[in-house]
XYZ file of C-alpha atoms in Angstrom:
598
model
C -26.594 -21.833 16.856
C -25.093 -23.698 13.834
C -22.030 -24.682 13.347
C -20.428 -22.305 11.469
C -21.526 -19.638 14.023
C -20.226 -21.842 17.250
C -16.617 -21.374 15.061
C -16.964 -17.657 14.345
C -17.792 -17.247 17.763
C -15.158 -19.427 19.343
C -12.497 -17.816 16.902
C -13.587 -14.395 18.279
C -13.475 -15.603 21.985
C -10.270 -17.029 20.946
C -8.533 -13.501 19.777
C -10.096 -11.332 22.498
C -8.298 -13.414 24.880
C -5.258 -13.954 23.369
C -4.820 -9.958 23.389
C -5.894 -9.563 26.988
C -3.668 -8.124 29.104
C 0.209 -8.302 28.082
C -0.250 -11.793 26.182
C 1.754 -14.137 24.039
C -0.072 -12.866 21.180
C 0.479 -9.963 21.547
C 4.171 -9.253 21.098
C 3.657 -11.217 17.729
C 3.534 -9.165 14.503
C 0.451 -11.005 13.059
C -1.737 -12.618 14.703
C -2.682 -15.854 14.383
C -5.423 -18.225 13.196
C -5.294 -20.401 15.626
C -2.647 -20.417 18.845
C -2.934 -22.472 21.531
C -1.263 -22.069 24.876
C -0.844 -24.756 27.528
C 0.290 -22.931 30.684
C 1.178 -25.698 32.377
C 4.621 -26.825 30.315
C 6.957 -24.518 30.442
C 8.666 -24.646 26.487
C 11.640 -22.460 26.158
C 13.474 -20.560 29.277
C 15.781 -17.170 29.268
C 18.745 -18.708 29.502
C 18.374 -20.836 26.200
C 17.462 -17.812 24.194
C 21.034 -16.718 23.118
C 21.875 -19.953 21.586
C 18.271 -20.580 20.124
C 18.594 -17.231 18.371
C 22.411 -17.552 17.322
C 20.771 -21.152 15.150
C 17.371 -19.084 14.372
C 19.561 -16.268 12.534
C 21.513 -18.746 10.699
C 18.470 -20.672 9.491
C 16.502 -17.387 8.778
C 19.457 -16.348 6.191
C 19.987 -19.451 4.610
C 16.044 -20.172 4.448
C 17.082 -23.987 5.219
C 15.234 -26.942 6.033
C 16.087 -30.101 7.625
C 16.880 -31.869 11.169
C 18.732 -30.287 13.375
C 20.243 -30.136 17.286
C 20.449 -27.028 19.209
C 22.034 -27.466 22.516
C 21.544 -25.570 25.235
C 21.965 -24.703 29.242
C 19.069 -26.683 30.743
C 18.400 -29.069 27.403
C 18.615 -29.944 24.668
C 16.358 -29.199 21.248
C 15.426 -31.415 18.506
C 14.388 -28.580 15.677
C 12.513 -30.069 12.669
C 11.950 -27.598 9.462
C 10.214 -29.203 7.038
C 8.025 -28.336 3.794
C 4.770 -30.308 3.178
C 2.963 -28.837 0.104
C 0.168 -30.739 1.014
C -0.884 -28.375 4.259
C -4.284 -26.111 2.552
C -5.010 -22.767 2.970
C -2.383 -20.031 1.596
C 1.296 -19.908 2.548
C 0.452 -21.890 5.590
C 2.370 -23.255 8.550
C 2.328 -25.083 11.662
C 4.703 -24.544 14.387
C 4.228 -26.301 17.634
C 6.762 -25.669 20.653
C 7.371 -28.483 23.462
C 10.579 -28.432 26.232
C 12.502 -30.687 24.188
C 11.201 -29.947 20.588
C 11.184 -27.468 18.334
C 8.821 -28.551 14.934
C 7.739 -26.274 11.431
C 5.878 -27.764 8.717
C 4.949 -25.216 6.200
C 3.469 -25.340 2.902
C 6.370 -23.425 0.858
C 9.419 -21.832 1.250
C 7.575 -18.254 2.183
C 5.397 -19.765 4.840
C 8.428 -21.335 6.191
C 10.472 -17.773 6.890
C 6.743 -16.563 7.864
C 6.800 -19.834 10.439
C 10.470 -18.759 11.591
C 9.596 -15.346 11.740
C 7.466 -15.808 13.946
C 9.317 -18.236 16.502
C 11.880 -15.323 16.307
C 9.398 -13.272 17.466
C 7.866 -15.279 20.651
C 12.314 -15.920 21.492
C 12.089 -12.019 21.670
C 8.825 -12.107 23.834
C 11.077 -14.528 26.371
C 14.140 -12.151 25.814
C 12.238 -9.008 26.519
C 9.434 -10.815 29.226
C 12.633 -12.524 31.163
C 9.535 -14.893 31.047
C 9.907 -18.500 30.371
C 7.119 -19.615 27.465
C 4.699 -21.886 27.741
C 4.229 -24.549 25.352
C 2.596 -23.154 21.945
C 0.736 -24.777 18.963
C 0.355 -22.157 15.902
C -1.512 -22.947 12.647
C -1.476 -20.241 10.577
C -2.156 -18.868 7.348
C -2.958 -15.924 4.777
C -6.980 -15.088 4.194
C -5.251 -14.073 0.848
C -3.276 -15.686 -1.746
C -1.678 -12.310 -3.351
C -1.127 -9.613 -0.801
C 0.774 -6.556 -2.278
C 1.802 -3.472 -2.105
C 2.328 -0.676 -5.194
C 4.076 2.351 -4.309
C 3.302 5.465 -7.224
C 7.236 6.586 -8.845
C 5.267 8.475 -11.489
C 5.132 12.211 -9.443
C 8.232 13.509 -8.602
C 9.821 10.784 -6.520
C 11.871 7.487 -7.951
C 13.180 5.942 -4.881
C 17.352 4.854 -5.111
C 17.854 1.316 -5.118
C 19.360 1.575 -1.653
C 16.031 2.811 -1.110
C 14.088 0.367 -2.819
C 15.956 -3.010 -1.596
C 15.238 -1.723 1.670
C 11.379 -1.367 1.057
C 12.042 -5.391 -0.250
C 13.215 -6.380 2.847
C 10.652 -4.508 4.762
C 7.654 -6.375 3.069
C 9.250 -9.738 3.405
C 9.234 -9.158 7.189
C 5.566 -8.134 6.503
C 4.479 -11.050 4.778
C 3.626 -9.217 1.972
C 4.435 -11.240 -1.610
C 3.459 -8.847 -4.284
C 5.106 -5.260 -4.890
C 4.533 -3.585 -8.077
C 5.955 0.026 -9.098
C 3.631 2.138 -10.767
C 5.162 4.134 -14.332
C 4.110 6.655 -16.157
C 7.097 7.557 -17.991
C 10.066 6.633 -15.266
C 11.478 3.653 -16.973
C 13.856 4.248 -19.780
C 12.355 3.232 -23.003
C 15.524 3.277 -25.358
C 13.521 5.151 -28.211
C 11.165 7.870 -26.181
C 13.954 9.354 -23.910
C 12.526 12.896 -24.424
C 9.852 11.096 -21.883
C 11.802 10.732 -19.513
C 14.952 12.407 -19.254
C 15.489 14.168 -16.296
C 13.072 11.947 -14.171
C 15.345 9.415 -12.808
C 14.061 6.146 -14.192
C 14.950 2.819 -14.007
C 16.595 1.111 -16.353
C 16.206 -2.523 -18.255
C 19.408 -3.720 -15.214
C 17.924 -1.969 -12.416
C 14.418 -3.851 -12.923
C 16.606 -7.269 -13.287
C 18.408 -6.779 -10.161
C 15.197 -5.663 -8.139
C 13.278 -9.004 -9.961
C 16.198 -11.207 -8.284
C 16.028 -9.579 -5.248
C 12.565 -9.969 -4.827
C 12.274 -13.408 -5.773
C 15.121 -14.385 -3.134
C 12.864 -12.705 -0.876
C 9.683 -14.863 -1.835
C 8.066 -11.579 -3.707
C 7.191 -11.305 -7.080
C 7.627 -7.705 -8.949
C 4.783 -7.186 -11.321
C 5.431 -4.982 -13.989
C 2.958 -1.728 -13.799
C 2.647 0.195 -17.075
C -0.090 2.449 -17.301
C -0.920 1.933 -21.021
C -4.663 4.382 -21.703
C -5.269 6.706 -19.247
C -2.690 8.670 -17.186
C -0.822 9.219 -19.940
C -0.235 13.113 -20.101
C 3.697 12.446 -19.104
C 3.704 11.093 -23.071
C 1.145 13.441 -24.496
C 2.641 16.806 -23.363
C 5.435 16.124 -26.032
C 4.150 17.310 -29.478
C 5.863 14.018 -30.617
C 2.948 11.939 -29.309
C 0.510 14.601 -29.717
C -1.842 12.728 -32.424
C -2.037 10.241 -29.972
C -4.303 12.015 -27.809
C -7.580 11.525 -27.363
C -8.115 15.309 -26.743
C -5.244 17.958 -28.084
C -7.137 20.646 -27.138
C -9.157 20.985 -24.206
C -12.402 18.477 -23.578
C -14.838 19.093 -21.040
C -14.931 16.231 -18.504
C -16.297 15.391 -14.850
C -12.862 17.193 -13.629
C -13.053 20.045 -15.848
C -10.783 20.806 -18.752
C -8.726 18.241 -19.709
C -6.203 17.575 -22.641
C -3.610 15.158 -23.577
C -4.241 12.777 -20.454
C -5.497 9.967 -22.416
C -4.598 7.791 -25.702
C -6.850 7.650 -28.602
C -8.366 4.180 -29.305
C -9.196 5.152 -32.651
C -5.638 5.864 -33.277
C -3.915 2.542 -34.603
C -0.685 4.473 -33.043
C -2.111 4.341 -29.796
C -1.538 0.763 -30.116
C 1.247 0.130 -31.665
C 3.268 2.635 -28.998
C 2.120 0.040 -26.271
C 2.850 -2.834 -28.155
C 6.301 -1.663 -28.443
C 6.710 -0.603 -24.650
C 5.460 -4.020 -23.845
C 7.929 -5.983 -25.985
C 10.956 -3.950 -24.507
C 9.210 -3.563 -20.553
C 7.805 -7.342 -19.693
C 10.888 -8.828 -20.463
C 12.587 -7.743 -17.720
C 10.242 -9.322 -15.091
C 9.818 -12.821 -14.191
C 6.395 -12.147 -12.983
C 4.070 -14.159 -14.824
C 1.530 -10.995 -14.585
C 1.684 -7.419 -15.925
C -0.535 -4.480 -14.661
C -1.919 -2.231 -17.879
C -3.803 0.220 -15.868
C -6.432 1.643 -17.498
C -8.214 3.700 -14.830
C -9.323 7.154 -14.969
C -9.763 7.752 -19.080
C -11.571 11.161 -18.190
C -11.548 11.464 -21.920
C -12.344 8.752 -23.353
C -15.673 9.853 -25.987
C -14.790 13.374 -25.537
C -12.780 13.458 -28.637
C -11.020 11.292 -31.287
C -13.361 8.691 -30.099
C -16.233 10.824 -30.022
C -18.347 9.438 -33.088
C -17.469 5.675 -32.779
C -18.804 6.008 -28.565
C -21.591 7.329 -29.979
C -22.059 4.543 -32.280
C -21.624 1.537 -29.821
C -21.337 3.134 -26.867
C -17.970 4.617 -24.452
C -17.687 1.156 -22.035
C -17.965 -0.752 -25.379
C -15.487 0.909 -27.088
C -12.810 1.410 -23.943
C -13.257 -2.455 -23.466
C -12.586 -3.392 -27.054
C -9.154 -1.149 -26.129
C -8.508 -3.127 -23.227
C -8.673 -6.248 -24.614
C -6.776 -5.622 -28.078
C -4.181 -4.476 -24.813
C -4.564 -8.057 -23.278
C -3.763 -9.843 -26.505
C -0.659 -8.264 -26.355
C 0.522 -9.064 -22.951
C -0.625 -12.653 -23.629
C 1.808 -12.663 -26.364
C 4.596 -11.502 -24.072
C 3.963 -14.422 -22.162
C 1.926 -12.553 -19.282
C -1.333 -11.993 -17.614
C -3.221 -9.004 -17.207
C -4.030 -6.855 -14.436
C -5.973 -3.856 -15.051
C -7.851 -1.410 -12.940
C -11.613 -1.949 -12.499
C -13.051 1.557 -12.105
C -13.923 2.497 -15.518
C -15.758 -1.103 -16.547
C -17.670 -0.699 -13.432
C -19.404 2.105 -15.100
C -20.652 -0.269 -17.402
C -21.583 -3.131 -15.391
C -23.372 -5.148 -18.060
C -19.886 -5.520 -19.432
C -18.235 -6.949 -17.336
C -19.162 -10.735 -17.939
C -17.361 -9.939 -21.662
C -13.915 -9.381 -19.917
C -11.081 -12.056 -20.836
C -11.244 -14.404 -18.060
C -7.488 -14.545 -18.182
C -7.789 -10.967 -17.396
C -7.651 -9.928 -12.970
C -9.397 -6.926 -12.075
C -8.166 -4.451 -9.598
C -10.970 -3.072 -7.574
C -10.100 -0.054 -6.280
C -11.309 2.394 -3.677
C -9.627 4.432 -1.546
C -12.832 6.462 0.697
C -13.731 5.240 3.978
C -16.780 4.682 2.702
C -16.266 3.093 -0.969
C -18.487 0.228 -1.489
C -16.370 -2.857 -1.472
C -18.758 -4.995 -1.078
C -21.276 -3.732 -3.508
C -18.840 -3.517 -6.777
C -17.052 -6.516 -5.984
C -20.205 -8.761 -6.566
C -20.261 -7.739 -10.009
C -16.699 -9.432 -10.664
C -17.887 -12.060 -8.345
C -20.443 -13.117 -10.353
C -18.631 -12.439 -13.693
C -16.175 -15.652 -12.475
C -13.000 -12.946 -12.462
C -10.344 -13.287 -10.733
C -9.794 -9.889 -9.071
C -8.025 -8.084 -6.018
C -9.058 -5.517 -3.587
C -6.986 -2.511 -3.570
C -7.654 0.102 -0.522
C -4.846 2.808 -0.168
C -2.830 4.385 2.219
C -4.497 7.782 2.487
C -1.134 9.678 2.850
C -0.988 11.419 -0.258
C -2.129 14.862 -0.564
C -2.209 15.009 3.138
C 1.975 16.010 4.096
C 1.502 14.036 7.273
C -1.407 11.363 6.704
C -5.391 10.712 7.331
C -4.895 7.703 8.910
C -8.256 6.999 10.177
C -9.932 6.891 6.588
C -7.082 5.435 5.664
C -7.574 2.027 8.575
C -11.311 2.353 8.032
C -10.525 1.993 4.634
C -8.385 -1.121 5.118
C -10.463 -2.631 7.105
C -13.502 -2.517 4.483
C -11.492 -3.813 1.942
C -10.230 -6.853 4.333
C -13.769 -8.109 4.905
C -15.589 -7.706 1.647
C -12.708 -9.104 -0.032
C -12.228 -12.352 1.950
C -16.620 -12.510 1.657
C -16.224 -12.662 -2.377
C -13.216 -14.759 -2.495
C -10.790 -11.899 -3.490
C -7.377 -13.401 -5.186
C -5.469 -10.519 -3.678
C -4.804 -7.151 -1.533
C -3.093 -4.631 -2.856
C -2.169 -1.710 -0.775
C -1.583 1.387 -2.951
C 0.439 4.842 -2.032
C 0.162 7.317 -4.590
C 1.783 10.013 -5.186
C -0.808 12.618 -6.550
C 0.091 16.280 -6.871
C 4.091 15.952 -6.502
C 4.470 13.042 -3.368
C 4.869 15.553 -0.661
C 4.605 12.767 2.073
C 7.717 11.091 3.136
C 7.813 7.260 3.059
C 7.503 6.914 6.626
C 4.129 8.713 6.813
C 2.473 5.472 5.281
C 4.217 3.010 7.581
C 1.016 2.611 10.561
C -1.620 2.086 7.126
C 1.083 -0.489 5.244
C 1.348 -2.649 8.226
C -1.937 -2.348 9.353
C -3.119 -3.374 5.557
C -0.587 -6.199 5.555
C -2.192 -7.890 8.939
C -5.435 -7.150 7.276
C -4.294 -8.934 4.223
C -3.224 -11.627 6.319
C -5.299 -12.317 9.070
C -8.161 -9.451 9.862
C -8.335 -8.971 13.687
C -10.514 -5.967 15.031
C -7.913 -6.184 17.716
C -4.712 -5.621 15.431
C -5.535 -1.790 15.204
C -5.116 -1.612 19.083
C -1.944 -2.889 18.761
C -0.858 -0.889 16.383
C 1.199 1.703 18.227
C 2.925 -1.005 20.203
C 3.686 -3.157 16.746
C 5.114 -0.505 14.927
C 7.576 0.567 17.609
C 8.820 -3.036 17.991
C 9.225 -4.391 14.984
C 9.301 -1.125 12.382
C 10.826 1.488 14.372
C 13.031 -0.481 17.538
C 12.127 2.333 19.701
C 11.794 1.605 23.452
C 10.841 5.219 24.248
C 7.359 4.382 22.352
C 7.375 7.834 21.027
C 8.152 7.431 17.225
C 4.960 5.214 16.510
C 3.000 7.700 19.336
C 4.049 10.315 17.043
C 3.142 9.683 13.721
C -0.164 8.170 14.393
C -1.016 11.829 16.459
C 0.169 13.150 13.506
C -1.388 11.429 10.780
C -5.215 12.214 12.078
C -4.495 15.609 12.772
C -6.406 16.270 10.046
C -9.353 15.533 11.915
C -9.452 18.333 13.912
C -9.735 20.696 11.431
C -13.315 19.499 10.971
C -14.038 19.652 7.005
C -15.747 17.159 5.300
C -14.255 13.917 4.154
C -12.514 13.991 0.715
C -8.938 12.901 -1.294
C -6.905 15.434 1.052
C -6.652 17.253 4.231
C -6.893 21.021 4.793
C -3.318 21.889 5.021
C -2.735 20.285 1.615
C -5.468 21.733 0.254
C -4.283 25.427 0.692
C -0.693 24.418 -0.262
C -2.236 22.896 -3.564
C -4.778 25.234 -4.092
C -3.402 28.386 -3.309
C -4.218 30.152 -6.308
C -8.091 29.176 -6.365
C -11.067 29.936 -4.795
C -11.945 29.071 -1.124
C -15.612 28.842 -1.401
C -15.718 27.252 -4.806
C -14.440 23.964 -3.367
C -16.654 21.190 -1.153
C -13.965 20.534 1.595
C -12.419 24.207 1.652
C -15.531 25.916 2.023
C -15.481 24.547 5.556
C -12.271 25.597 6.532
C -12.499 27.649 9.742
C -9.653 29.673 11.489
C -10.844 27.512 15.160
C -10.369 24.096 12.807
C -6.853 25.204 11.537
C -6.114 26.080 15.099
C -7.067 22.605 16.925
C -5.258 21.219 13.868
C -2.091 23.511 14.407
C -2.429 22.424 18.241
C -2.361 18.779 17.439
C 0.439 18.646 14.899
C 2.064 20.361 17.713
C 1.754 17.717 20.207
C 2.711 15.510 17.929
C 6.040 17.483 17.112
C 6.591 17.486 20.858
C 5.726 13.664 21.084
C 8.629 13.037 18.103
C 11.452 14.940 20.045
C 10.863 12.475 22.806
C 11.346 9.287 19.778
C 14.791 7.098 19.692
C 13.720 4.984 16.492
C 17.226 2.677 15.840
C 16.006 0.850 12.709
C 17.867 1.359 9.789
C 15.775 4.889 8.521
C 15.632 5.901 12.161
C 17.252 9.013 11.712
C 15.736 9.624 8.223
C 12.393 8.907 9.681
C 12.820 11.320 11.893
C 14.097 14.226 9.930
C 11.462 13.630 7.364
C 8.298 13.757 9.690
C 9.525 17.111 11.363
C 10.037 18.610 7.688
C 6.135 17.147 6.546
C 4.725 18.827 9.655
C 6.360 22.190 9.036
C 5.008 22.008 5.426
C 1.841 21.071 7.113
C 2.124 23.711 9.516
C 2.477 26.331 6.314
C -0.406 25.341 5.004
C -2.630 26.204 7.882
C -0.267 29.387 8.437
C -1.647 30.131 4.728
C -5.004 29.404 5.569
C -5.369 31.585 8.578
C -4.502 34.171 6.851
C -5.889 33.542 3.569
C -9.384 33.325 6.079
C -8.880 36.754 7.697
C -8.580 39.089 4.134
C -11.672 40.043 1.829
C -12.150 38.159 -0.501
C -9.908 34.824 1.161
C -7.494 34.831 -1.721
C -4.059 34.254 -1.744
C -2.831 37.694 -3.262
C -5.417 39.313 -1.446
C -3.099 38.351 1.466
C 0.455 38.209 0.024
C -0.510 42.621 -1.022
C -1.558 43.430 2.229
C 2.303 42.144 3.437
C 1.501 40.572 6.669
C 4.399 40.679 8.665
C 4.967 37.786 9.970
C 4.997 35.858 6.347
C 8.071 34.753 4.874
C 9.215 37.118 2.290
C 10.467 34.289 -0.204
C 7.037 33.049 -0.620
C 5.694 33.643 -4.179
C 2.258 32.752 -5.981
């Protein structure tokens, strides 16, 4: 055995048994690099928690450093908080616990809160054990040097700033240091408002007070402007209709499609995002800025038709792209963009802007991380993975593609040298899941981003109602996670939604014409029914107390009736002719709501 294998294998011995039984390691949030325990000195005792935890929550709020004396019943402690830029690895820290000393070296101010974080954390293991613990050497750090999170406000849902300062705070506590908001049209432009009135967007002060709050909280907000594709919020406006790359309908690999994508050929095309640029990037400190590009369905379909034919579709969308990158270069950023669409055209890749970061995204159980990251790999790109969430188009989740998912994305990443992890929640088809439905895959994805451990997922239940939920009952964590691979049971094949979303968004279509829906059996929607049942029972049992307890709550008993509905539809939908909605809705089935209408 070399020596790299004698680590690997040590490290794993190392985790197993620091989560065997009820251990130290355990009741922490993340786990670890490296922890070691020596049982035989006894560190910090139950009666010195209260005043140890009156100085923590001090020092956590003030994000101090220095020298300092806490005294308490049986001791005292000499407490040392100090930053040393020098430790390597990212946003690391060392924090090593003895009966009369309390010392944290980190590498910057965010692994320092990480470091106290995490002493906060074994105090409550003491509190809650009414266990003394033992003495305790942590080095720790993030396999990742970005590690981010981009929630979707494009379909239907702009969160309030209460809203949105508390998903700030939640990701600091997560050790998460990126967040970016993903806009269609939802920022106020001050000369397109017919694109978004009536959609709630930010504004220009809004984005300035987020930007401070996240950088007080060690994050940094990244601008997210789709700028090619994804643009039909724009091109449904005759205004901006001779920007589109199709005005009538093209034929594409998702059938008929119009007005979802700019024109490259158009110099307007251009000069719109030039101008949305000069007015958006502004407003962030961030010294990046997320273009988009994904998805140009199409792209060569159209406008562009004659000049893809001339030197080709990935030619032509990367001259786009980087005419795109010039301009956020002279806004003083750098670009992100989404990788999908140059991956099509792999032998371009090594012509991208290296000042350009590719986001490599998949969101599939099975997507082939490892495979397409290679090609930006060997390109010398920076890029980031970016796995998902799973919880849209699903009411209530699909958790396990969703941790599979994860998972894949944590080891292939780290393998290639990935900059970053980015954990994306969409909201496709109108954001019917509540926020809480994508809590077990966010903090699952952010101890993936920081340290992968085959044993976090175990954990999970017990993580969540600790440190997102405060529920002693266990039941709000138990709950959601029955909930969110209830799916499962319906037995269909894998795809971008589960059954019950499927007949709520496809109620007017065919049943057999589709590859998931064709499977859908009245016994699957049953054992589905059954299990978002239990899981309903499970959540009457919760007492959540964090902040969005009683939201949480409310919110996951309203997703699971809508799920419920769906498979109500189905049933029925299964048991007429022809399986079609107003087959069903004319035969007047009498135990169907009367409001419902196709």
């Amino acid at each position: 055995m070399d020596f790299k294998a004698f680590i690997l294998f040590i490290t794993i011995l190392q985790n197993s048994f620091l989560f065997a039984n009820d251990s130290i390691a355990k009741h922490l949030l993340f786990t670890p690099q490296k922890l070691l325990v020596n049982n035989d000195s006894m560190a910090i005792r139950p009666s010195q928690i209260s005043d140890l935890e009156a100085f923590l929550k001090s020092s956590l709020k003030e994000a101090s450093a220095g020298k300092f004396k806490v005294y308490t019943p049986n001791n005292d402690f000499n407490i040392c908080f100090e930053i040393n830029a020098n430790l390597e690895q990212f946003d690391s820290y060392r924090l090593n616990i003895t009966p009369a000393e309390i010392t944290l070296s980190a590498k910057n101010t965010n692994a320092l809160r990480y470091g106290k974080q995490t002493l906060n954390q074994l105090l409550g293991y003491v509190k809650t054990k009414n266990t003394p613990l033992p003495q305790i050497e942590i080095n720790d750090w993030a396999n990742f040097e970005k590690r981010g999170y981009m929630l979707d406000i494009s379909r239907n849902k702009v969160p309030t700033m209460a809203s949105l300062y508390q998903l700030i705070d939640q990701l600091a506590a997560w050790r998460l240091n990126e967040l970016q908001l993903y806009t269609e049209h939802t920022f106020a432009y001050r000369n397109h408002p017919v694109v978004w009135q009536n959609v709630s967007p930010l504004t220009a002060s809004q984005i300035q007070e987020l930007d401070l709050y996240c950088l007080k909280r060690g994050i940094d907000l990244v601008p997210n402007q789709n700028s090619f594709g994804h643009m039909e919020n724009w091109l449904k406006h005759d205004a901006y209709l001779d920007l589109s790359e199709c005005e009538t309908d093209c034929k594409t690999k998702w059938g008929n499609k119009s007005r979802t994508a700019l024109a490259p050929t158009n110099p307007k095309s251009f000069e719109l995002m030039q101008e949305l640029y000069a007015e958006l990037l502004p407003h962030f400190s961030s010294k990046y800025a997320n273009i988009g590009g994904d998805e140009t369905l199409e792209l060569g379909l159209g406008k562009s038709k004659a000049l893809c034919d001339s030197i080709g579709k990935g030619q032509v969308y990367l001259n786009f792209l980087k005419k795109l990158n010039d301009e956020v270069v002279k806004n003083g950023k750098q670009t992100q963009f989404w990788g999908d669409i140059v991956l099509n055209h792999p032998e371009l890749i090594k012509d991208i802007p290296k000042n350009m970061t590719a986001l490599v995204w998949g969101y599939d159980a099975n997507y082939p991380f490892d495979k397409n990251l290679i090609e930006f790999h060997k390109a010398d790109l920076d890029f980031y993975v970016c796995p998902g969430t799973s919880s849209w188009r699903s009411e209530i989740g699909r958790n396990n593609n969703a941790f599979i998912n994860l998972k894949n994305a944590a080891i292939a990443g780290k393998k290639y040298n990935a900059k970053g992890y980015l954990i994306t929640d969409w909201g496709d088809f109108g954001h019917f899941q509540p926020k809480s439905v994508s809590y077990p895959s966010l903090v699952l994805g952010a101890n993936y981003a920081w340290n992968y451990s085959e044993d976090t997922i175990n954990n999970l239940e017990f993580l969540l109602n600790k440190y997102v939920f405060k529920d002693a009952t266990g039941y709000t964590a138990k709950a959601l996670l029955t909930l969110g691979n209830a799916y499962l049971k319906a037995n269909i094949p894998e795809g971008n939604a589960n059954a019950y979303h499927l007949m709520l968004r496809r109620f007017r279509w065919t049943i057999n014409g589709h590859y998931q829906t064709k499977h859908l059996t009245k016994a699957g929607f049953l054992a589905a029914k059954a299990e978002i049942e239990n899981g309903l029972n499970q959540l009457q049992k919760a007492k959540p107390i964090s902040a969005d307890g009683e939201i949480i709550i409310k919110e996951l008993k309203q997703a699971s009736k809508l799920a419920l509905f769906g498979i109500q539809l189905g049933i029925a939908r299964l048991e007429v002719k022809d399986m079609s909605t107003k087959t069903f809705l004319l035969k007047k089935e009498k135990n169907w709501p009367t409001n419902f209408q196709s």
